[in-house]
Coordinates of C-alpha atoms in Angstrom, one line a residue:
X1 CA 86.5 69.6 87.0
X2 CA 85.1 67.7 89.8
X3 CA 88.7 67.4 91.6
X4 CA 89.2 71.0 90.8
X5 CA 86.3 71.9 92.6
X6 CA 87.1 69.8 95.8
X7 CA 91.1 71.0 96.0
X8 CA 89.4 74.6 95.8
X9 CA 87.2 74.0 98.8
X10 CA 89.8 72.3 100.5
X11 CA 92.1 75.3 99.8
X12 CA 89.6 78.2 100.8
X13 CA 88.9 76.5 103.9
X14 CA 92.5 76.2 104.9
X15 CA 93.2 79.7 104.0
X16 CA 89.8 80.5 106.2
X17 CA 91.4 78.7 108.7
X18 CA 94.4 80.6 108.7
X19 CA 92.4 83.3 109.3
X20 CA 91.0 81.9 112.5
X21 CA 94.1 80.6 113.8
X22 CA 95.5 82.0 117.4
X23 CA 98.8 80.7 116.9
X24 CA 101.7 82.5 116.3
X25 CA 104.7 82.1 113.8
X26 CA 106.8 79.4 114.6
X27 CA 110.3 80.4 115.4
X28 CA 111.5 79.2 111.7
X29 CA 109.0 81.1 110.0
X30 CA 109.1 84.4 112.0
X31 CA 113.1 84.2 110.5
X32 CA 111.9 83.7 107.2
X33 CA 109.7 87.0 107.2
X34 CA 112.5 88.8 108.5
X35 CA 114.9 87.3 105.4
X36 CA 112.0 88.3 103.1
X37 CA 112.4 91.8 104.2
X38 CA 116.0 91.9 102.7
X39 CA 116.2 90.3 99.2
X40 CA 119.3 87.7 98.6
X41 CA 120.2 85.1 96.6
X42 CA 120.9 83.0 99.9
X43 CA 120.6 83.2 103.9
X44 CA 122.5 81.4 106.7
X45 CA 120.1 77.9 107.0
X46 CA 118.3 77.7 104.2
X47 CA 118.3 78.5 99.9
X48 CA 116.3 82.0 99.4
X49 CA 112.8 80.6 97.7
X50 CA 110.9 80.8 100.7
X51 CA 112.5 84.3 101.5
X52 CA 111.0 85.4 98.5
X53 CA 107.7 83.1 98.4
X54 CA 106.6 85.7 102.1
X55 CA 108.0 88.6 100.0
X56 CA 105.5 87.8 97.4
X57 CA 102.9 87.4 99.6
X58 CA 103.6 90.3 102.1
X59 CA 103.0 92.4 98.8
X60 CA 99.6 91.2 98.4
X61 CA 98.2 90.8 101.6
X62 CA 100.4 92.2 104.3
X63 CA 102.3 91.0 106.7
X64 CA 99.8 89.5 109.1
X65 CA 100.5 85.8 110.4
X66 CA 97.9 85.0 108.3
X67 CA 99.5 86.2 105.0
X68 CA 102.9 85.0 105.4
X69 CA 101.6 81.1 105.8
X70 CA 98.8 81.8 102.5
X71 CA 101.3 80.9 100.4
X72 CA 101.2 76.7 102.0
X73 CA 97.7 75.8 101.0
X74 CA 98.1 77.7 97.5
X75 CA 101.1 75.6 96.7
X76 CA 99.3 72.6 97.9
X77 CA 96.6 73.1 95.4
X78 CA 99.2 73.4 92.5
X79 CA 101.1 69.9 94.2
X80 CA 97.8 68.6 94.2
X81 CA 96.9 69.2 90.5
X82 CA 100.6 67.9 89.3
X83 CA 100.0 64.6 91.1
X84 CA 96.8 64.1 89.0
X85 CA 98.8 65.1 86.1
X86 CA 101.4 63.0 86.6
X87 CA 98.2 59.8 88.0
X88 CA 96.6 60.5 84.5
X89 CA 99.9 60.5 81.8
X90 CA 101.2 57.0 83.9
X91 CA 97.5 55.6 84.9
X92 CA 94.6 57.1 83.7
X93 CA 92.5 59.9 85.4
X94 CA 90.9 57.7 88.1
X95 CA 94.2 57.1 89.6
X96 CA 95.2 60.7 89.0
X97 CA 92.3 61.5 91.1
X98 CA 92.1 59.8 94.3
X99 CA 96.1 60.2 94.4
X100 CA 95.7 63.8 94.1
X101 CA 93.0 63.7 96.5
X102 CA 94.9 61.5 98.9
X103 CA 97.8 63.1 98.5
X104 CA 95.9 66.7 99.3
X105 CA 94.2 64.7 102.5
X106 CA 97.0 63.0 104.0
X107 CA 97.5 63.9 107.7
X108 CA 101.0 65.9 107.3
X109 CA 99.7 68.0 104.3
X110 CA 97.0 69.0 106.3
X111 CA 99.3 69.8 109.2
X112 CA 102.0 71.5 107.1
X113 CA 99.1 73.6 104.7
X114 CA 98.8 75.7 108.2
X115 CA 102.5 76.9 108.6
X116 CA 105.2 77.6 105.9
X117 CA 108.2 75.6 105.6
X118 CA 110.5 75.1 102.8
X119 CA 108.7 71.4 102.4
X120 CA 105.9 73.5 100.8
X121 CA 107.6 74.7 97.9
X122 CA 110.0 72.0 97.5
X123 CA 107.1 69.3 97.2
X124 CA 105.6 71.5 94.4
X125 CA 109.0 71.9 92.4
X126 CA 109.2 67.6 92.9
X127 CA 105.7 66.8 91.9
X128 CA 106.6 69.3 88.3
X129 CA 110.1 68.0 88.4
X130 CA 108.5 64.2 88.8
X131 CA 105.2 65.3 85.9
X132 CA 108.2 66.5 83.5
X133 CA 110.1 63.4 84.0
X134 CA 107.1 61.4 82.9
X135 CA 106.6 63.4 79.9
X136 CA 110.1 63.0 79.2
X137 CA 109.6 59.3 79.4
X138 CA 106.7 58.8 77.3
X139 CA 108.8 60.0 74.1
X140 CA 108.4 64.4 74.9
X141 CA 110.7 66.4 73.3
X142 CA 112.7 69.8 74.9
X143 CA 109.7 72.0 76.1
X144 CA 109.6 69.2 79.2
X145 CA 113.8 69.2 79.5
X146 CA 113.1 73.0 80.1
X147 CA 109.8 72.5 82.4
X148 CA 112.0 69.7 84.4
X149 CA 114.9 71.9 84.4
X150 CA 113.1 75.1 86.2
X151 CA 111.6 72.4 88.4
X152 CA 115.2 71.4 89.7
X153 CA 116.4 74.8 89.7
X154 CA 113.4 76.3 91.5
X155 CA 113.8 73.2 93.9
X156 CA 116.9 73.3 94.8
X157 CA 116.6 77.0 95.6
X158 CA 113.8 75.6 97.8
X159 CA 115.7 73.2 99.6
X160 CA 118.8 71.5 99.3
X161 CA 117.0 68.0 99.2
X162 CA 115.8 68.8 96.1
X163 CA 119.2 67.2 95.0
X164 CA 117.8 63.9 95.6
X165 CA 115.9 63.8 92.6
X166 CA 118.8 63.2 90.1
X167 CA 119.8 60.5 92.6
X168 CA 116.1 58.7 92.2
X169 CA 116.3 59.2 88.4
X170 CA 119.0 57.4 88.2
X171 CA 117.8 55.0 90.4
X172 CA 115.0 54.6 88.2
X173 CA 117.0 54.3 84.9
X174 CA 118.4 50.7 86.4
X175 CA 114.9 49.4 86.7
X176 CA 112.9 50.9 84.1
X177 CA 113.8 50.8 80.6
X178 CA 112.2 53.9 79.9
X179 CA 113.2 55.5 82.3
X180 CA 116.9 54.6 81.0
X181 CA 116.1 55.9 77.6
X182 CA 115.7 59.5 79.4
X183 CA 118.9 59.4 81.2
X184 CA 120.4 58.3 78.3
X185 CA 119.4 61.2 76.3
X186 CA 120.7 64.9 76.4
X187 CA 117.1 65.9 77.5
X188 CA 117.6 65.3 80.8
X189 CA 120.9 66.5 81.2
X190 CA 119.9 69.5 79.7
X191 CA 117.7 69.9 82.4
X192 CA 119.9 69.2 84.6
X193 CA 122.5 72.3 83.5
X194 CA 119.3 74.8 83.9
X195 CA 118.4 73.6 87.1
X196 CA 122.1 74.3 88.2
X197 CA 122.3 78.0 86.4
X198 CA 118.9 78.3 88.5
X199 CA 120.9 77.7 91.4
X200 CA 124.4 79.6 90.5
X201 CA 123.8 82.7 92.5
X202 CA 122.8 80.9 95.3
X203 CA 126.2 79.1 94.9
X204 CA 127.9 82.2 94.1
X205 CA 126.6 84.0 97.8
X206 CA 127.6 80.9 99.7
X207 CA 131.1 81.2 97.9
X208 CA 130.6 85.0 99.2
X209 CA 129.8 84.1 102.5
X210 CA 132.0 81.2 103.5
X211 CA 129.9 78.1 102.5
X212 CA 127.2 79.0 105.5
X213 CA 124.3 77.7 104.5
X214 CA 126.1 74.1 103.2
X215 CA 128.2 74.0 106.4
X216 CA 124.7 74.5 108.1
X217 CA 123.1 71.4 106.1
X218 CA 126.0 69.2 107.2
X219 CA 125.6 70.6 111.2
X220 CA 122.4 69.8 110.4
X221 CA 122.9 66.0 109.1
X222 CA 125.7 65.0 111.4
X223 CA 123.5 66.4 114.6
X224 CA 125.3 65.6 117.9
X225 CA 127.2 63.0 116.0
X226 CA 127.1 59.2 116.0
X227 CA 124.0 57.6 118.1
X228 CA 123.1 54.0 117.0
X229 CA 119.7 53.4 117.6
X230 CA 117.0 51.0 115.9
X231 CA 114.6 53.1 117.8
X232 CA 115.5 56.0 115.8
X233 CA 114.8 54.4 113.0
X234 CA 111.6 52.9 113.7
X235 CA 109.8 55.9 114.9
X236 CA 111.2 57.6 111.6
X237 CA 109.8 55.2 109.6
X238 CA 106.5 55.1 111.9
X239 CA 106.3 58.8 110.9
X240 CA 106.1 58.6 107.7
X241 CA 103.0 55.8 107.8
X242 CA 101.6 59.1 110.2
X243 CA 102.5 61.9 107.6
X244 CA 101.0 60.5 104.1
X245 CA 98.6 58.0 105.8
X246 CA 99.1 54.3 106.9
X247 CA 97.2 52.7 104.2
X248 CA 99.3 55.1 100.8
X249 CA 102.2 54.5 102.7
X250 CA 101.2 50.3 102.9
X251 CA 100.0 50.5 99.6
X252 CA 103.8 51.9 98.4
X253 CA 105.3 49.0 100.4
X254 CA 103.1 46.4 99.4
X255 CA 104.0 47.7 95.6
X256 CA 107.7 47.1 96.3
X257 CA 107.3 43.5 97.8
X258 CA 105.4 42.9 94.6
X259 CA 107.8 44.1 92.5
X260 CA 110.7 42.0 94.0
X261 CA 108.6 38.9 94.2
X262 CA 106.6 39.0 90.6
X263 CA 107.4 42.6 88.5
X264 CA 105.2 45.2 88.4
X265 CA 104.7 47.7 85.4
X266 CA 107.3 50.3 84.5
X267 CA 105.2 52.7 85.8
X268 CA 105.1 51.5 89.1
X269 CA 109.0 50.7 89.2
X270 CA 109.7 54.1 88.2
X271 CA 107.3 55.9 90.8
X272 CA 109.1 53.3 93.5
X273 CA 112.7 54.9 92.2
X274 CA 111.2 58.4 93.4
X275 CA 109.9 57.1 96.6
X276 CA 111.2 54.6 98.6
X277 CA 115.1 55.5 98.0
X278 CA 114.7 59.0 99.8
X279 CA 113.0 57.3 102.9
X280 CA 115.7 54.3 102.9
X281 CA 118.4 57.0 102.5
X282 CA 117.1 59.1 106.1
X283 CA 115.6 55.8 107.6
X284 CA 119.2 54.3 107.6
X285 CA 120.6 57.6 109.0
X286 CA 118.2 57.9 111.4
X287 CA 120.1 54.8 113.0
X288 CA 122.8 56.6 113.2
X289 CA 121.6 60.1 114.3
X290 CA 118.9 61.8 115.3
X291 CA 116.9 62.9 112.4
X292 CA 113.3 65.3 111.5
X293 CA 110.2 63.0 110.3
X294 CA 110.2 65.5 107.4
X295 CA 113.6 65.0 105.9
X296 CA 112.2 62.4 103.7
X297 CA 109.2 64.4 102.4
X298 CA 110.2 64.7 98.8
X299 CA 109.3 61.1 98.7
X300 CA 105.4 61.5 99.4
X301 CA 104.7 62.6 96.1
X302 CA 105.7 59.8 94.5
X303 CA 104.7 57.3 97.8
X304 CA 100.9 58.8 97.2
X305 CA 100.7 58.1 93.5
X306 CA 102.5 54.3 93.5
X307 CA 100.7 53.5 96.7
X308 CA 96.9 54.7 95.2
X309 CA 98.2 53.1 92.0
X310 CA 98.3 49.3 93.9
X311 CA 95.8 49.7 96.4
X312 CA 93.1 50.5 93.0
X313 CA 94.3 48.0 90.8
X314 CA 94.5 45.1 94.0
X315 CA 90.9 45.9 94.5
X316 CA 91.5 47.5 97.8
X317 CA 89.3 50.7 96.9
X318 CA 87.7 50.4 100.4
X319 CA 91.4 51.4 102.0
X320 CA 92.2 54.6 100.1
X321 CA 88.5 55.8 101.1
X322 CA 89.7 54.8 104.6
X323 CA 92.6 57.1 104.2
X324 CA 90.6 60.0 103.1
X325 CA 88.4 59.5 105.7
X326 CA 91.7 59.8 108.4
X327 CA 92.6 62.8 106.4
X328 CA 89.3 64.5 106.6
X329 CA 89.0 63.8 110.5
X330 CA 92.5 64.8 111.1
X331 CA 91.6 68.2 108.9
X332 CA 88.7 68.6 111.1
X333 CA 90.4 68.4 114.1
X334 CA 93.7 70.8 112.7
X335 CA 91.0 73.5 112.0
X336 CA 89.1 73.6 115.3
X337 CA 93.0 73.0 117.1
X338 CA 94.1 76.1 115.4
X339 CA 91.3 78.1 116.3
X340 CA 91.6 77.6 120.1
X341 CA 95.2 76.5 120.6
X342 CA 95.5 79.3 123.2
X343 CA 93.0 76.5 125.1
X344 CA 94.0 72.9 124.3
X345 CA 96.2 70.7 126.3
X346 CA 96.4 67.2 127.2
X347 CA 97.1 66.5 130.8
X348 CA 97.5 62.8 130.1
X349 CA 101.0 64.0 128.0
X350 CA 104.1 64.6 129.9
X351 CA 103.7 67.9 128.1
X352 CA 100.6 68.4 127.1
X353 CA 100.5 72.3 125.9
X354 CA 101.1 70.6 122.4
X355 CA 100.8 74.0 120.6
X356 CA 103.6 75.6 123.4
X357 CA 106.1 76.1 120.0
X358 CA 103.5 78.6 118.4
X359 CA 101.8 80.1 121.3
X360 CA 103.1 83.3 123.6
X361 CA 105.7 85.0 121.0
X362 CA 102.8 87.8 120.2
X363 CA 103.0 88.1 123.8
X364 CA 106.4 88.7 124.5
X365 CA 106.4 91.2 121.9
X366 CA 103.7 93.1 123.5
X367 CA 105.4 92.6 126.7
X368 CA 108.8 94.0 126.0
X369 CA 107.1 97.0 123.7
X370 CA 105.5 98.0 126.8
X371 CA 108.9 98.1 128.7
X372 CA 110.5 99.9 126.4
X373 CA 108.5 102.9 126.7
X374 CA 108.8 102.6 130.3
X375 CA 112.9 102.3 129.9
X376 CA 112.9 105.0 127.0
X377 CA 114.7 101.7 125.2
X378 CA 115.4 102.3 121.5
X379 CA 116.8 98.9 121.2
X380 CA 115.9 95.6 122.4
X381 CA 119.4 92.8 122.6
X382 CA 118.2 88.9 122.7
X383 CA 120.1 85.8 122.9
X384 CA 118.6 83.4 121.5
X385 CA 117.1 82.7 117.6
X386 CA 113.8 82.1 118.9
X387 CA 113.5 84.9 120.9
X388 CA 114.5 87.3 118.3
X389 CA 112.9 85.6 115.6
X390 CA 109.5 86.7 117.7
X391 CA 110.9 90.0 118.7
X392 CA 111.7 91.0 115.2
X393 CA 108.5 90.1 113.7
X394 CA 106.4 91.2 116.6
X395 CA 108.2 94.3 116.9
X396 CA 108.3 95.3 113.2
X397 CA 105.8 98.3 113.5
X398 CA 107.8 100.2 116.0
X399 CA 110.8 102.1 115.8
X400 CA 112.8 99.7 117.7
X401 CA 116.3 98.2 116.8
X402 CA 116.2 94.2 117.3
X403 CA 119.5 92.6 117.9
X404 CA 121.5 89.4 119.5
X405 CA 124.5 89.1 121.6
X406 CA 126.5 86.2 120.2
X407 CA 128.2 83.9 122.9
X408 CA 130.7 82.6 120.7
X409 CA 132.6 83.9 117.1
X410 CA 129.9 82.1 115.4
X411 CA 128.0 82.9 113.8
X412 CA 125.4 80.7 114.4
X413 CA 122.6 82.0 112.5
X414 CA 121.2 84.7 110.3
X415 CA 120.4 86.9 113.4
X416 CA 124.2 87.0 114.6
X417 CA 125.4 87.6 110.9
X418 CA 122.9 90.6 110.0
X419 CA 122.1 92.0 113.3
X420 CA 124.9 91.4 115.9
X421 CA 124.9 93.0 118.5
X422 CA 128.9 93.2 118.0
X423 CA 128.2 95.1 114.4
X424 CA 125.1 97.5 116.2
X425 CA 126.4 98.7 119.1
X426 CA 123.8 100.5 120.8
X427 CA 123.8 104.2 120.9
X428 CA 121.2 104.5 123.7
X429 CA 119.1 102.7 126.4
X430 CA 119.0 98.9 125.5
X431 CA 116.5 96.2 126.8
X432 CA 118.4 93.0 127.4
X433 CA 115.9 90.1 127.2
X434 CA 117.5 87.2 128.3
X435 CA 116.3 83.4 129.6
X436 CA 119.2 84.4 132.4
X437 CA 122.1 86.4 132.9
X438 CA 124.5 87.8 135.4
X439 CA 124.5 91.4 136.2
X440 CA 128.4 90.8 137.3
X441 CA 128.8 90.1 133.3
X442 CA 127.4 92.9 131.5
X443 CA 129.0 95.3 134.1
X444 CA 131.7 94.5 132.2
X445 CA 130.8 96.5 129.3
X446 CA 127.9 99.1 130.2
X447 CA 128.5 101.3 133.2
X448 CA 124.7 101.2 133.7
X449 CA 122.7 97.9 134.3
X450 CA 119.3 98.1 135.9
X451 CA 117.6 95.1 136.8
X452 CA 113.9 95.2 135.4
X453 CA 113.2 91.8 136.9
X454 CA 111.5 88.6 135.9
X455 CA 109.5 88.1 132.8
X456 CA 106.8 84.9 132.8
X457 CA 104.9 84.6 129.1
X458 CA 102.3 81.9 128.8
X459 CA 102.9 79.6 126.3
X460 CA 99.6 77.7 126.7
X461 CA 97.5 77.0 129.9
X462 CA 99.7 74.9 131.6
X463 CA 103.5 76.1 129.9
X464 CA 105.2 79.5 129.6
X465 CA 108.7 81.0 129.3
X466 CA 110.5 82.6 131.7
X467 CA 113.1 85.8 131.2
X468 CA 115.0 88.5 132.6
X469 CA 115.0 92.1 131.6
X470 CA 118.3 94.7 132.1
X471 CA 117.7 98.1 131.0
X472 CA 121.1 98.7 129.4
X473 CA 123.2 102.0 129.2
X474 CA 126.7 103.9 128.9
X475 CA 129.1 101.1 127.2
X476 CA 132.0 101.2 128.8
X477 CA 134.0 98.6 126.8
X478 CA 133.9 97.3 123.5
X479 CA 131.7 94.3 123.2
X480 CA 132.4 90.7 122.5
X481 CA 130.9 87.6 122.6
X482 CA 130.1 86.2 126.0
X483 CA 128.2 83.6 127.2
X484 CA 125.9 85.9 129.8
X485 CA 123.2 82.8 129.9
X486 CA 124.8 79.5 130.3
X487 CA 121.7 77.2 129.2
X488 CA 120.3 79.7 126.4
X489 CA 119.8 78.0 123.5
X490 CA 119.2 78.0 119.3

């Protein structure tokens, strides 16, 4: 009950916070709301959960920045509760509890409870996939196949990565006997085939639509190709210490040295199967290309339970209370950030407007509504996913057509499949926003191009974006892809 009580007041404050917060969508998430406004079983970069996750909660509350992130802390709470689940079946509920509690405390949770990202939900649909599992193992019968199989359905339609569970389990099968005993048995496979009908019309749209969002994952994975670098791989693995905390994270390592040099309980081997494989997997890649610090998150469930599990039973209480205390400063500081990012920047950092990647979209939105009254615009072309990411969710109360001119066949993202400018030609006055452009270029296709001039939005007190605005009008030739601004970016 206690626990209870404390993930609910650490929930209501971060949805209080969220209330608070002057930032705007990132450019990820203002792409999710606008897949969540058309319902399909897939989208160009990612599986359709989250889609549907801001659906859900648009119907609730609205579609406010608030309400499309309220979703984060609620699925932390549930994540939260699992992990003491899972603590108390393997442990006993003291463990459960200050695992759950780290876990709900570490530094990245805090950071990612105030945005929504596909981590969310896929680190819920791990931590019931990973409780099932243990059920499994301690001898349950087909209700938990069933549990663990909507877990690895519902995951994978989350992310992709949620693929690395089987992997782990398997993992865990050669060093747990257990563990083996439930690989063995049709239980888990079971679960397996449900968690893969889960995902079948999410295979079936990206047969439909030309493998997109897997040829996506791999752009994603093989970056700008081979790069060997240690450096990489150190700051990867530094991350991660950063994410869950230094001392869970230690506590996970420390476990695995143990277990090579003496054995450790099945429990702990198993947990160690579920962590440490999915950060050796990215930590070696990120020696060979550049990687995200959250590509390995899938792990932290499993990091926060082992690593709690050691530091308790080595009598090195003193350390997790030391990590909660980091977590609680650095929740401390994420609320207050939030709540006047619009003011914070550190001029001893090369860039110090550290909130520049959520600030100043609400403001080009107001900005180019304004100029399209002015230009009697009834559409407004960008070139870039960010830039109509934030146009599309900024302008979605007026009556404004949002679309991008591709610069290649592409496409390269959801915005050039559902609303190219190629496929919604305009049938009026547009409003190019662009980072550049040369009139010279779209002469070629409209016999009228006004030059509305320069654009500067602030995206902190220090940072802002610049752009150029073209009123649009009279096509004169049928469009095509063209790149009008040479170093406009995705």
């Amino acid at each position: 009950m206690l626990l209870v009580v404390l993930l609910a007041a650490i929930t209501l404050g971060r949805l209080l916070a969220l209330r608070y917060s002057v930032t705007d969508l990132q450019v990820d998430e203002a792409q999710y709301w606008d897949w969540s406004q058309h319902f399909a079983f897939g989208y160009f970069s990612k599986p359709p959960l989250i889609a549907w996750t801001i659906a859900a909660a648009n119907a609730v509350c609205g579609t406010g920045v608030a309400c499309v992130r309220a979703p984060s802390p609620l699925f932390y709470f549930g994540t939260s509760l699992l992990i003491y689940a899972t603590g108390r079946a393997l442990y006993g509920p003291r463990i459960g509890f200050w695992a759950a509690l780290g876990f709900a405390l570490a530094p990245g949770v805090a950071f990612s409870a105030a945005i929504l990202s596909t981590d969310v939900l896929l680190l819920f649909f791990w931590a019931l996939s990973l409780y099932a599992f243990v059920r499994l193992r301690a001898g349950g019968g087909y209700r938990w196949s069933l549990l663990l199989g909507l877990g690895i359905g519902f995951g994978l339609l989350a992310k992709y990565a949620m693929a690395y569970f089987i992997g782990c389990a398997l993992i865990a099968a050669l060093i747990d006997p257990l563990s083996r005993a439930v690989i063995r048995s049709g239980r888990f496979w079971l679960a397996v085939a449900i968690g893969l009908l889960l995902l079948s019309p999410n295979i079936v749209w990206n047969l439909n639509n030309g493998l997109v969002t897997l040829r996506h994952t791999n752009e994603n994975i093989s970056g700008d190709g081979l790069r060997i670098s240690l450096g990489n791989a150190i700051g990867f693995l530094a991350a991660q210490f950063g994410i869950i905390g230094p001392f869970l994270m230690g506590g996970a390592f420390a476990a695995a040295i143990a277990a090579w040099r003496k054995g450790l309980p099945g429990e702990d081997r198993m947990l160690l199967a579920f962590a440490l494989p999915v950060i050796l997997v990215v930590t070696i890649a990120s020696v060979l290309t550049i990687t995200n610090a959250n590509w390995a998150a899938s792990g932290l469930v499993a990091t926060a339970l082992v690593g709690t599990s050691f530091l308790i039973r080595s009598d090195r209480f003193r350390l997790v209370q030391a990590g909660l205390a980091i977590g609680i400063v650095a929740q401390l500081v994420l609320f207050v950030g939030n709540a006047v990012a619009d003011r914070v920047t550190l001029p001893l950092l090369k860039h110090g407007d550290i909130y520049k990647q959520v600030l100043g979209w609400s403001r080009l939105g107001d900005a180019v509504r304004a100029e399209t009254k002015t230009s009697g615009a009834s559409m407004v072309v960008a070139l870039s996913r960010a830039d109509a990411a934030a146009l599309v969710y900024n302008l979605r109360d007026d009556p404004l057509v949002v679309t991008v001119w591709p610069d290649d066949p592409g496409p390269d993202n959801q915005f050039e499949l559902t609303r190219s400018l190629l496929d919604h030609a305009p049938t009026g006055p547009a409003l190019l926003v662009a980072g550049c452009a040369e009139p010279a270029r779209l002469a070629r296709f409209f016999g009228e191009v006004e030059d509305k001039g320069r654009l500067t939005v602030a995206s902190g007190p220090s940072s802002s974006r610049q752009y150029h605005l073209f009123r649009l009008d009279r096509p004169i030739a049928p469009l095509a892809p063209v790149p009008l601004c040479g170093d406009d970016t995705d």
